[in-house]
XYZ file of N, CA, C and O in Angstrom:
836
model
N 12.298 12.742 -43.346
C 11.453 12.123 -43.561
C 10.643 11.261 -42.489
O 11.519 10.403 -41.648
N 9.730 11.652 -41.831
C 9.163 10.799 -40.611
C 7.471 10.171 -41.039
O 6.678 11.252 -41.420
N 7.005 9.362 -40.695
C 5.436 9.101 -40.724
C 5.023 8.810 -39.494
O 5.835 8.391 -38.163
N 3.799 9.677 -39.399
C 2.946 9.552 -37.976
C 2.138 8.485 -37.893
O 1.386 8.098 -38.595
N 2.228 7.341 -37.051
C 1.554 6.390 -36.535
C 0.980 6.500 -35.536
O 1.169 7.234 -34.365
N -0.427 5.750 -35.519
C -1.108 6.071 -33.905
C -0.758 5.098 -32.976
O -0.390 4.184 -33.086
N -1.250 6.086 -32.130
C -0.864 5.311 -30.504
C -2.054 4.310 -30.787
O -2.830 4.140 -31.281
N -1.740 3.223 -29.637
C -2.849 2.408 -28.922
C -4.005 2.991 -28.707
O -4.175 4.093 -28.354
N -4.990 2.626 -28.605
C -6.511 3.634 -28.906
C -6.570 3.802 -27.425
O -7.380 4.745 -26.792
N -5.865 3.403 -26.405
C -5.938 3.738 -25.125
C -5.123 4.710 -24.526
O -5.510 5.323 -23.407
N -4.288 5.500 -25.701
C -3.231 6.338 -24.829
C -3.741 7.573 -25.524
O -4.534 7.724 -26.956
N -3.479 8.619 -25.429
C -4.047 9.990 -25.829
C -2.244 10.605 -26.388
O -2.266 11.647 -27.410
N -1.420 10.188 -25.651
C -0.017 10.657 -26.615
C 0.954 9.334 -25.897
O 0.389 8.437 -25.043
N 2.103 9.207 -26.790
C 2.706 7.861 -26.557
C 3.949 7.910 -27.027
O 4.341 9.164 -27.834
N 5.088 6.873 -26.949
C 6.038 6.710 -27.705
C 6.291 5.716 -28.510
O 7.145 5.505 -29.124
N 5.222 4.998 -28.819
C 5.038 3.889 -29.730
C 3.664 3.279 -29.926
O 2.756 3.869 -28.822
N 3.289 2.254 -30.326
C 2.099 1.768 -30.534
C 1.600 1.088 -29.755
O 0.485 0.452 -29.804
N 2.428 0.461 -28.849
C 2.290 -1.117 -27.925
C 1.285 -0.338 -26.867
O 1.256 1.037 -26.429
N 0.481 -1.507 -26.593
C -0.228 -1.115 -25.039
C 0.353 -0.101 -24.086
O -0.331 0.769 -23.351
N 1.776 -0.291 -23.920
C 2.397 -0.088 -22.440
C 3.023 0.837 -22.990
O 3.952 1.225 -22.332
N 3.182 1.622 -23.880
C 4.003 2.718 -24.723
C 3.198 3.857 -24.369
O 3.461 5.326 -25.151
N 2.300 3.904 -23.495
C 1.535 5.291 -23.345
C 2.236 6.339 -22.814
O 3.039 5.844 -21.820
N 2.121 7.863 -22.772
C 2.767 8.439 -21.726
C 1.467 9.144 -21.356
O 1.530 10.441 -20.302
N 0.257 9.650 -21.996
C -1.067 10.282 -21.545
C -2.107 9.218 -21.696
O -1.926 8.475 -22.904
N -3.065 9.156 -21.250
C -4.485 8.219 -21.540
C -5.440 8.868 -22.087
O -5.931 10.123 -22.110
N -6.387 8.391 -23.111
C -7.768 8.849 -23.493
C -8.775 8.641 -22.357
O -8.343 7.958 -21.385
N -9.641 9.716 -22.627
C -11.027 9.551 -21.622
C -10.468 9.517 -20.136
O -10.026 10.305 -19.540
N -11.181 8.448 -19.321
C -10.912 8.594 -17.985
C -9.826 7.587 -17.541
O -9.513 7.183 -16.284
N -9.156 7.056 -18.547
C -8.186 6.293 -17.959
C -6.808 6.542 -17.406
O -6.687 8.123 -17.638
N -6.318 5.722 -16.789
C -4.920 6.363 -15.598
C -3.756 5.448 -16.343
O -3.863 4.557 -16.436
N -2.669 6.336 -16.304
C -1.392 5.371 -16.880
C -0.674 4.766 -15.193
O -0.763 5.450 -14.074
N -0.467 3.740 -15.673
C 0.046 2.612 -14.587
C 1.771 2.206 -15.382
O 1.720 1.964 -16.342
N 2.727 2.764 -14.168
C 3.733 2.426 -14.870
C 4.730 3.698 -14.903
O 5.817 3.586 -15.573
N 4.500 4.813 -14.332
C 5.165 5.865 -14.262
C 5.014 6.878 -14.919
O 3.741 7.179 -15.380
N 5.736 7.564 -15.898
C 5.850 8.442 -16.839
C 5.487 7.537 -18.241
O 5.145 7.994 -19.203
N 5.830 6.363 -18.251
C 5.100 5.733 -19.402
C 4.853 4.308 -18.929
O 5.129 3.538 -18.003
N 3.763 3.661 -19.749
C 2.974 2.428 -19.122
C 1.606 2.473 -19.959
O 1.608 2.865 -21.129
N 0.882 1.240 -19.526
C -0.410 1.171 -19.821
C -1.296 2.220 -19.302
O -1.219 2.646 -18.083
N -2.421 2.004 -19.833
C -3.744 2.937 -19.341
C -4.948 1.760 -18.814
O -5.237 1.296 -19.775
N -5.263 2.357 -17.606
C -5.966 1.039 -17.198
C -6.968 2.464 -16.435
O -7.008 3.293 -16.186
N -8.196 1.299 -16.031
C -9.464 2.253 -15.614
C -9.061 2.069 -14.190
O -8.642 1.269 -13.406
N -9.674 3.575 -13.480
C -9.628 3.723 -12.101
C -11.158 3.285 -11.443
O -12.016 3.731 -11.962
N -11.040 2.358 -10.515
C -12.502 1.508 -10.192
C -13.079 2.667 -9.134
O -11.964 3.504 -8.451
N -13.982 2.409 -8.314
C -14.927 3.173 -7.963
C -14.230 3.453 -6.106
O -14.000 4.563 -5.491
N -13.231 2.280 -5.526
C -12.788 2.269 -4.153
C -10.959 2.990 -4.405
O -10.765 2.825 -3.540
N -10.475 3.488 -5.675
C -9.320 4.219 -5.556
C -8.098 3.268 -5.822
O -7.364 3.615 -6.262
N -8.964 1.661 -6.198
C -7.882 1.147 -6.772
C -7.942 1.357 -7.973
O -8.732 1.599 -8.886
N -6.803 0.770 -8.889
C -7.126 0.693 -10.528
C -7.594 -0.662 -11.107
O -8.091 -1.698 -9.823
N -8.176 -1.022 -11.990
C -8.606 -1.973 -12.600
C -8.015 -3.205 -11.964
O -6.903 -3.332 -11.143
N -9.212 -4.353 -11.674
C -8.937 -5.448 -11.186
C -7.552 -6.475 -11.562
O -6.945 -7.247 -11.298
N -7.256 -5.738 -13.087
C -5.585 -6.655 -13.608
C -4.488 -6.061 -12.646
O -3.548 -6.833 -12.844
N -4.719 -4.902 -12.111
C -3.726 -4.560 -11.270
C -4.226 -4.000 -9.850
O -4.205 -3.033 -9.237
N -4.437 -5.178 -8.880
C -5.051 -5.472 -7.839
C -4.099 -4.678 -6.811
O -4.777 -4.092 -5.487
N -2.833 -4.579 -7.044
C -2.385 -3.832 -5.882
C -1.816 -2.247 -6.073
O -1.151 -1.430 -5.437
N -2.399 -1.793 -7.016
C -1.968 -0.531 -7.873
C -3.246 0.240 -6.784
O -4.255 0.072 -6.742
N -2.742 1.745 -7.175
C -3.678 2.895 -6.763
C -3.522 3.727 -7.343
O -2.828 4.354 -8.087
N -4.882 4.575 -7.607
C -4.613 5.803 -8.529
C -4.577 6.803 -7.669
O -4.894 7.370 -6.770
N -3.488 7.781 -8.259
C -3.101 8.890 -7.425
C -3.337 9.955 -8.453
O -3.076 10.066 -9.730
N -3.469 11.105 -7.768
C -3.732 12.391 -8.469
C -2.406 13.132 -8.671
O -1.727 13.159 -7.759
N -1.876 13.435 -9.766
C -0.812 14.077 -10.255
C -0.992 15.460 -10.507
O 0.193 16.012 -11.379
N -1.715 16.172 -10.477
C -2.401 17.525 -10.344
C -2.474 17.656 -12.008
O -2.882 16.516 -12.507
N -3.469 18.857 -12.038
C -3.985 19.524 -13.298
C -4.930 18.266 -13.667
O -5.283 17.708 -15.101
N -5.607 17.812 -12.744
C -6.956 16.602 -13.163
C -6.373 15.500 -13.838
O -6.945 14.414 -14.585
N -4.706 15.256 -13.535
C -4.221 14.139 -14.261
C -3.974 13.002 -13.334
O -3.931 13.625 -11.988
N -4.319 11.789 -13.595
C -4.225 10.795 -12.572
C -3.378 9.839 -13.181
O -2.851 9.248 -14.397
N -2.468 8.886 -12.177
C -1.514 8.010 -12.548
C -1.984 6.696 -11.907
O -2.684 6.739 -10.590
N -1.500 5.516 -12.032
C -1.606 4.554 -11.394
C -0.186 3.581 -10.892
O 0.444 3.513 -11.804
N -0.396 3.559 -9.263
C 1.211 3.122 -8.816
C 0.647 2.060 -8.024
O -0.290 1.715 -7.632
N 1.942 1.643 -7.086
C 1.865 1.175 -5.977
C 2.244 1.644 -5.137
O 3.204 1.979 -4.888
N 1.783 1.552 -3.817
C 2.742 2.220 -2.267
C 3.519 1.414 -2.223
O 4.000 0.370 -2.392
N 4.564 2.350 -1.483
C 5.878 1.580 -1.124
C 5.479 0.779 0.195
O 4.705 0.994 0.670
N 6.766 -0.081 0.272
C 6.238 -1.332 1.233
C 6.552 -0.659 2.761
O 5.776 -1.401 3.401
N 6.843 0.610 2.765
C 6.808 1.236 4.287
C 5.520 2.004 4.509
O 5.331 2.026 5.778
N 4.469 2.242 3.667
C 3.326 2.383 3.936
C 2.392 1.597 4.067
O 1.970 0.489 3.379
N 1.388 2.172 4.924
C 0.301 1.324 5.088
C -0.761 1.807 4.200
O -1.722 1.215 3.799
N -0.825 2.972 3.533
C -1.761 3.683 2.684
C -0.749 4.977 2.280
O 0.180 5.289 2.562
N -1.566 5.044 0.895
C -0.748 6.396 0.409
C -1.420 7.064 -0.631
O -2.381 6.959 -0.783
N -0.930 8.191 -0.711
C -1.185 9.463 -2.038
C -0.603 9.578 -3.274
O -0.856 9.979 -3.940
N 0.599 8.772 -3.496
C 1.627 8.788 -4.485
C 2.340 7.598 -4.155
O 2.515 7.094 -3.100
N 2.818 7.141 -5.490
C 4.053 6.064 -5.239
C 5.210 6.729 -4.908
O 5.655 7.388 -4.800
N 5.930 5.533 -4.332
C 7.514 5.485 -3.814
C 7.220 5.917 -2.473
O 6.590 5.848 -1.777
N 8.493 5.740 -1.751
C 8.664 6.159 -0.543
C 8.560 7.312 0.068
O 8.305 7.669 1.451
N 7.952 8.263 -0.943
C 7.446 10.025 -0.218
C 6.623 10.291 -0.337
O 5.695 11.110 -0.338
N 5.278 8.992 -0.898
C 4.044 9.274 -0.953
C 3.058 8.661 0.244
O 1.839 8.468 0.185
N 3.643 8.437 1.396
C 2.963 7.709 2.512
C 1.786 8.611 2.859
O 2.492 10.043 3.040
N 0.645 8.366 3.258
C -0.574 8.907 3.876
C -0.562 8.214 5.519
O -1.185 8.941 6.528
N -0.156 7.037 5.601
C -0.365 6.058 6.711
C 1.110 5.359 6.921
O 1.295 4.910 5.949
N 1.615 4.884 8.299
C 2.343 4.064 8.172
C 2.239 2.931 8.714
O 1.517 2.648 9.556
N 3.113 1.647 8.176
C 3.015 0.392 8.888
C 3.682 0.715 10.376
O 4.410 1.358 10.674
N 3.051 -0.617 11.687
C 3.511 -0.539 12.825
C 5.109 -0.430 12.665
O 5.670 -1.007 11.474
N 5.720 0.208 13.795
C 7.245 0.372 13.602
C 7.775 1.553 12.917
O 8.941 1.866 12.960
N 6.778 2.325 12.267
C 6.963 3.842 11.274
C 6.185 4.798 12.129
O 4.910 4.458 12.496
N 6.692 6.327 11.574
C 5.942 7.227 11.932
C 5.827 8.037 10.679
O 6.797 8.123 10.105
N 4.973 9.018 10.966
C 4.900 9.904 9.561
C 5.590 11.137 9.723
O 5.189 11.918 10.185
N 6.579 11.504 8.649
C 7.045 12.362 8.366
C 6.313 13.327 7.379
O 6.748 12.801 6.421
N 5.536 14.333 7.692
C 4.817 15.346 6.260
C 5.558 16.440 5.956
O 6.564 16.790 6.691
N 6.096 16.585 4.589
C 6.797 17.214 4.202
C 5.802 18.295 3.528
O 4.876 18.413 3.554
N 6.318 19.424 3.462
C 5.617 20.856 2.803
C 5.099 20.445 1.537
O 6.028 20.359 0.604
N 4.031 20.443 1.215
C 3.421 19.858 -0.204
C 3.475 20.989 -0.949
O 3.588 20.964 -2.428
N 3.879 22.395 -0.689
C 4.205 23.822 -1.508
C 5.172 23.509 -2.188
O 5.597 23.970 -3.246
N 6.673 22.961 -1.648
C 7.713 22.652 -2.012
C 7.556 21.558 -3.454
O 8.355 21.551 -4.294
N 6.953 20.770 -3.633
C 6.424 19.641 -4.189
C 5.118 19.727 -5.238
O 4.677 20.328 -4.476
N 5.319 18.722 -6.100
C 4.041 19.008 -7.102
C 3.116 17.642 -6.656
O 2.159 17.558 -7.388
N 3.321 17.437 -5.792
C 2.455 15.844 -5.077
C 2.412 16.110 -3.383
O 3.329 16.481 -2.812
N 1.534 15.378 -3.027
C 1.384 15.308 -1.570
C 2.911 14.196 -1.092
O 2.830 13.628 -1.981
N 3.544 14.659 0.044
C 4.592 13.958 0.379
C 4.270 13.696 1.599
O 4.326 14.488 2.607
N 4.951 12.097 1.993
C 5.020 11.749 3.361
C 6.008 10.533 3.460
O 5.442 9.593 2.777
N 6.725 10.539 4.047
C 7.823 9.635 4.425
C 7.515 9.268 5.748
O 7.766 9.556 6.865
N 7.712 7.703 5.561
C 7.341 6.803 7.089
C 8.813 6.355 7.354
O 9.738 6.020 6.530
N 9.462 6.891 8.857
C 10.596 6.834 9.182
C 10.494 6.016 10.495
O 9.478 5.742 11.228
N 11.312 5.346 10.823
C 11.384 4.098 11.701
C 11.192 4.896 13.034
O 11.747 5.586 13.693
N 10.422 4.039 13.921
C 9.928 4.284 15.010
C 11.587 3.906 15.797
O 12.243 3.297 15.582
N 11.538 4.363 17.399
C 13.082 3.861 18.196
C 12.739 2.374 18.190
O 11.716 1.937 18.138
N 13.896 1.811 18.330
C 13.949 -0.283 18.262
C 12.892 -0.406 19.419
O 12.381 -1.432 19.540
N 12.780 0.382 20.805
C 11.856 -0.051 21.577
C 10.304 -0.004 21.746
O 9.777 -0.449 22.200
N 10.142 0.700 20.445
C 8.863 0.977 20.372
C 8.078 0.252 19.025
O 8.626 -0.212 18.328
N 6.857 -0.317 19.245
C 6.038 -0.951 18.072
C 5.123 0.181 17.226
O 4.781 -0.110 15.849
N 4.658 1.399 17.796
C 4.112 2.214 17.583
C 4.694 3.674 18.062
O 5.078 3.170 19.302
N 4.592 4.638 17.087
C 4.977 5.736 17.875
C 4.623 7.086 16.992
O 4.058 6.808 15.992
N 5.032 8.014 17.751
C 4.800 9.473 17.002
C 6.099 10.315 16.153
O 5.720 11.352 15.882
N 6.708 9.605 16.896
C 8.024 10.264 16.269
C 9.316 9.220 16.444
O 9.096 8.216 16.998
N 10.800 9.698 16.501
C 11.673 8.787 16.382
C 12.423 8.572 17.494
O 13.508 7.740 17.722
N 11.907 9.473 18.388
C 13.110 9.681 19.751
C 12.227 8.494 20.721
O 11.383 8.063 20.669
N 13.227 8.213 21.939
C 13.228 7.238 22.864
C 11.862 7.254 23.332
O 11.035 6.283 24.321
N 11.271 8.775 23.944
C 10.208 8.810 24.820
C 9.041 9.223 23.855
O 7.890 9.966 24.496
N 8.925 8.602 22.459
C 7.782 8.946 21.367
C 6.778 8.057 21.003
O 6.261 7.776 20.137
N 7.418 6.956 21.716
C 6.460 5.805 21.584
C 5.011 5.913 22.102
O 4.714 6.626 22.923
N 4.076 5.005 21.258
C 2.689 5.150 22.011
C 2.499 3.369 22.125
O 1.328 3.067 22.780
N 3.209 2.549 21.669
C 2.734 1.265 22.257
C 4.481 0.592 22.163
O 5.163 0.602 21.349
N 4.620 -0.317 22.945
C 5.977 -1.137 23.162
C 6.351 -2.561 22.160
O 5.268 -3.171 21.815
N 7.201 -2.398 22.142
C 8.346 -3.731 21.265
C 7.958 -4.782 22.486
O 8.529 -4.583 23.547
N 7.669 -5.893 22.138
C 8.316 -7.461 23.064
C 7.454 -7.034 24.451
O 6.028 -6.576 24.460
N 8.009 -7.651 25.350
C 7.571 -7.311 27.074
C 7.591 -5.784 27.523
O 7.304 -5.613 28.710
N 8.252 -4.736 26.663
C 8.556 -3.420 27.326
C 7.125 -3.096 27.826
O 5.976 -3.219 26.960
N 7.038 -2.139 28.595
C 5.488 -1.178 28.989
C 5.945 0.094 28.805
O 7.183 0.530 29.112
N 4.780 0.513 28.586
C 4.881 2.019 28.402
C 4.739 2.939 29.523
O 4.338 2.794 30.488
N 5.578 3.973 29.523
C 5.942 4.669 30.920
C 5.635 6.200 30.217
O 6.381 6.431 29.296
N 4.636 6.747 31.070
C 4.396 8.409 30.388
C 2.984 8.367 30.211
O 2.684 9.382 29.519
N 1.800 7.292 30.151
C 0.578 7.732 29.856
C 0.287 6.988 28.452
O 0.853 5.922 28.122
N -0.110 7.997 27.479
C -0.591 7.506 26.379
C 0.932 7.607 25.252
O 1.052 7.304 24.363
N 1.961 8.460 25.573
C 3.037 8.415 24.965
C 4.120 8.520 25.790
O 4.323 9.262 26.998
N 5.411 7.582 25.826
C 6.181 7.922 26.895
C 7.407 6.749 26.213
O 7.214 6.475 25.122
N 8.084 6.296 26.987
C 9.231 5.677 26.698
C 9.030 4.408 26.786
O 7.838 4.048 28.058
N 9.504 3.331 26.647
C 9.263 1.824 26.669
C 10.277 1.266 27.790
O 11.416 1.332 27.423
N 9.760 0.633 28.682
C 10.636 0.230 29.961
C 10.350 -1.249 30.251
O 9.350 -1.721 30.073
N 11.331 -1.869 30.928
C 11.124 -3.082 31.146
C 10.463 -3.550 32.716
O 10.458 -2.799 33.669
N 9.219 -4.109 32.727
C 8.434 -4.478 34.191
C 9.255 -5.644 34.530
O 9.551 -6.837 34.030
N 9.832 -5.117 35.837
C 10.672 -6.402 36.655
C 10.181 -7.166 37.431
O 8.468 -6.584 37.667
N 10.376 -8.297 37.871
C 9.461 -9.255 38.812
C 8.616 -8.692 39.974
O 7.424 -9.494 39.943
N 8.828 -7.496 40.422
C 7.979 -7.417 41.637
C 7.180 -6.315 41.206
O 6.389 -5.885 42.261
N 6.504 -6.388 40.014
C 5.348 -5.352 39.562
C 6.088 -3.983 39.379
O 5.033 -3.296 39.062
N 7.285 -3.810 39.725
C 8.036 -2.448 39.417
C 8.096 -2.387 38.364
O 8.556 -3.578 37.169
N 8.304 -1.189 37.369
C 9.230 -1.108 36.073
C 10.764 -1.100 36.704
O 11.016 -0.740 37.576
N 11.114 -1.040 35.528
C 13.092 -1.019 35.768
C 13.131 -0.177 36.489
O 12.779 1.165 37.005
N 14.678 -0.435 36.552
C 15.282 0.442 37.905
C 15.457 2.007 37.619
O 15.728 2.834 38.726
N 15.012 2.326 36.185
C 15.388 3.436 35.692
C 14.078 4.271 36.390
O 14.396 5.465 36.471
N 13.396 3.689 36.702
C 11.828 4.413 37.133
C 11.361 3.609 38.517
O 10.732 3.246 38.354
N 12.286 3.992 39.515
C 11.762 3.179 40.578
C 10.651 3.276 41.424
O 10.117 2.613 41.902
N 10.305 4.503 40.955
C 8.846 4.859 41.798
C 7.615 4.587 41.051
O 6.379 4.734 41.206
N 8.079 3.888 39.780
C 6.576 3.570 38.785
C 6.711 2.172 38.901
O 7.107 1.414 39.161
N 4.920 1.923 38.542
C 4.624 0.631 38.821
C 3.525 0.090 37.247
O 3.393 0.739 36.578
N 4.102 -1.240 37.283
C 3.254 -2.030 36.031
C 2.045 -1.838 36.271
O 1.377 -2.656 36.984
N 1.229 -1.506 35.247
C -0.247 -1.482 35.394
C -0.777 -2.543 34.207
O -0.493 -2.084 33.338
N -1.757 -3.025 34.434
C -2.548 -3.888 33.081
C -3.521 -2.603 32.730
O -4.420 -2.319 33.226
N -3.501 -2.450 31.444
C -4.517 -1.799 30.919
C -5.473 -2.283 29.818
O -5.953 -1.610 28.668
N -5.822 -3.633 29.644
C -6.626 -4.164 28.957
C -6.083 -4.972 27.695
O -4.851 -4.289 27.656
N -6.582 -6.029 27.045
C -5.904 -6.480 26.016
C -4.548 -6.834 26.269
O -3.949 -6.734 25.216
N -4.053 -7.315 27.255
C -3.107 -7.766 27.622
C -1.507 -6.711 27.234
O -0.403 -6.765 27.186
N -2.199 -5.454 27.716
C -1.253 -4.179 27.361
C -0.878 -3.725 28.846
O -1.784 -3.844 29.494
N 0.084 -3.164 28.536
C 0.501 -2.685 30.180
C 1.263 -1.274 29.785
O 1.970 -0.773 29.041
N 1.083 -0.749 30.768
C 1.576 0.460 31.053
C 2.332 1.061 31.887
O 2.238 0.117 33.252
N 3.210 1.518 32.407
C 4.171 2.235 33.535
C 3.617 3.615 34.092
O 3.916 4.511 33.255
N 3.327 3.677 35.368
C 3.235 4.831 35.788
C 3.298 4.718 37.571
O 3.855 3.883 37.610
N 2.990 5.720 37.878
C 3.316 6.397 39.323
C 1.797 6.252 40.166
O 1.088 6.951 39.802
N 1.667 5.542 40.927
C 0.953 5.429 41.840
C 0.599 7.266 42.692
O 1.381 7.911 42.789
N -0.969 7.319 42.528
C -1.160 8.589 43.051
C -0.813 8.632 44.483
O -0.643 7.720 45.487
N -0.577 9.934 45.235
C 0.135 10.093 46.516
C -0.805 9.479 47.592
O -0.598 9.214 48.651
N -2.350 9.569 47.025
C -2.925 9.089 48.445
C -3.382 7.728 48.369
O -4.055 6.996 49.230
N -2.497 6.367 47.595
C -2.699 5.307 47.268
C -1.557 4.830 48.219
O -0.333 4.997 48.309
N -1.559 3.831 49.165
C -0.512 2.999 49.495
C -0.229 1.904 48.184
O 0.921 1.471 48.653
N -0.938 1.289 47.906
C -1.088 0.456 46.676
C -1.596 0.664 45.406
O -2.717 1.231 45.786
N -1.730 0.269 44.236
C -2.659 0.874 43.145
C -2.782 -0.021 41.932
O -1.398 -1.157 41.773
N -3.434 -0.346 41.074
C -3.601 -0.965 39.883
C -3.521 -0.180 38.835
O -3.703 -0.546 37.726
N -3.685 1.361 38.910
C -3.772 2.217 37.620
C -3.066 3.569 38.345
O -3.405 3.782 39.374
N -2.773 4.601 37.609
C -2.053 5.809 37.860
C -3.277 6.598 38.178
O -4.876 6.503 37.651
N -3.244 7.853 38.626
C -4.222 8.238 39.199
C -5.026 8.641 40.357
O -4.814 7.159 41.014
N -5.825 9.256 40.977
C -6.312 8.935 42.171
C -7.681 7.949 42.379
O -7.969 7.601 43.337
N -7.993 7.340 40.992
C -9.267 6.326 41.107
C -8.162 4.953 40.716
O -9.000 3.827 40.400
N -7.056 5.146 41.078
C -6.314 3.416 40.619
C -5.790 3.040 41.912
O -5.524 1.867 41.765
N -6.159 3.419 42.993
C -5.850 2.850 44.346
C -6.541 1.133 44.771
O -7.947 1.426 43.950
N -6.018 0.257 45.022
C -6.430 -0.668 45.999
C -6.151 -0.742 47.431
O -6.514 -1.734 47.914
N -5.452 0.004 47.765
C -5.013 0.138 49.263
C -4.470 1.730 49.604
O -4.092 2.208 48.747
N -4.968 2.056 50.657
C -4.935 3.533 50.807
C -4.133 3.795 52.235
O -3.724 2.790 52.871
N -3.457 4.979 51.879
C -2.387 5.196 53.232
C -3.238 5.791 54.197
O -4.283 5.811 54.285
N -2.464 5.920 55.674
C -3.009 6.215 56.494
C -3.951 7.449 56.753
O -3.287 8.203 56.063
N -5.137 7.460 57.305
C -5.823 8.817 57.138
C -6.851 8.752 55.986
O -7.629 9.685 55.513
N -6.999 7.498 55.007
C -7.629 7.465 54.086
C -8.540 6.188 54.014
O -7.899 5.142 54.658
N -9.724 6.012 53.212
C -10.007 4.764 53.316
C -10.415 4.771 51.790
O -10.782 5.460 50.806
N -10.858 3.299 51.494
C -10.974 3.018 49.965
C -12.238 2.844 49.590
O -13.039 2.513 50.157
N -12.775 3.803 48.528
C -14.053 3.614 48.387
C -13.775 3.108 46.994
O -13.254 3.490 45.677
N -14.586 1.758 46.397
C -14.442 1.009 45.520
C -15.450 1.418 44.416
O -16.459 1.827 44.629
N -15.066 1.680 43.029
C -16.203 2.105 41.932
C -16.785 0.938 41.218
O -15.949 -0.296 40.912
N -17.793 1.060 40.989
C -17.932 -0.380 39.984
C -17.169 -0.370 38.725
O -17.219 0.493 37.524
N -16.157 -1.227 38.557
C -15.277 -1.575 36.943
C -16.324 -1.858 35.662
O -15.582 -1.423 34.987
N -17.290 -1.879 36.000
C -17.876 -2.309 34.849
C -18.472 -0.773 33.967
O -18.548 -0.986 32.727
N -18.314 0.248 34.927
C -18.866 1.551 34.219
C -17.293 1.753 33.887
O -17.302 2.918 32.903
N -16.083 1.565 33.990
C -14.829 2.329 33.786
C -14.009 1.063 32.698
O -14.214 0.284 32.941
N -13.136 1.900 32.040
C -12.410 1.027 31.250
C -11.394 0.134 31.988
O -10.555 -0.483 31.557
N -11.132 0.595 33.092
C -9.704 -0.157 33.674
C -10.063 -0.374 35.443
O -11.615 0.104 35.699
């Protein structure tokens, strides 16, 4: 013998009559707390109701939504937990998984190499910005090396020169063969020419460097 008691009015399914014992929600409400919790309103900016300021509305398939919190490794997320990231915090890079294997979007934030502050992968040469006083060698992506006192990059890269690229950011590159000295890589970065060449200065207000 069993008696069927009503769920809380916010639930469409439940394991008990309390507010936080919903397993599915009535109307447009979304579930907060995993497979069981309270039902709250999803507000216009993709967040859950103001009662849960850190919570985000996630689609979990079949027009069902849940309300959860992004993992600390994520800068933004499509699902809760460490496999729900859509964007990573500095010092991490996004590794997307095949969503056909999973019932929801999956993205894991993995750590960059210790020399990087931003990266596209975990390897030494996959930095896009550098930690501390290190400078980027290899254009917009490469390894992070030390700028030594004479304006050169670390002895590993004897031909490379430290360039300022604005906003106190530096990169490490190689002077163009036409230059005797340079402030930036490439043929437009010369500040002194080799014999047989003369310097044509460009209006720096037109250029980013």
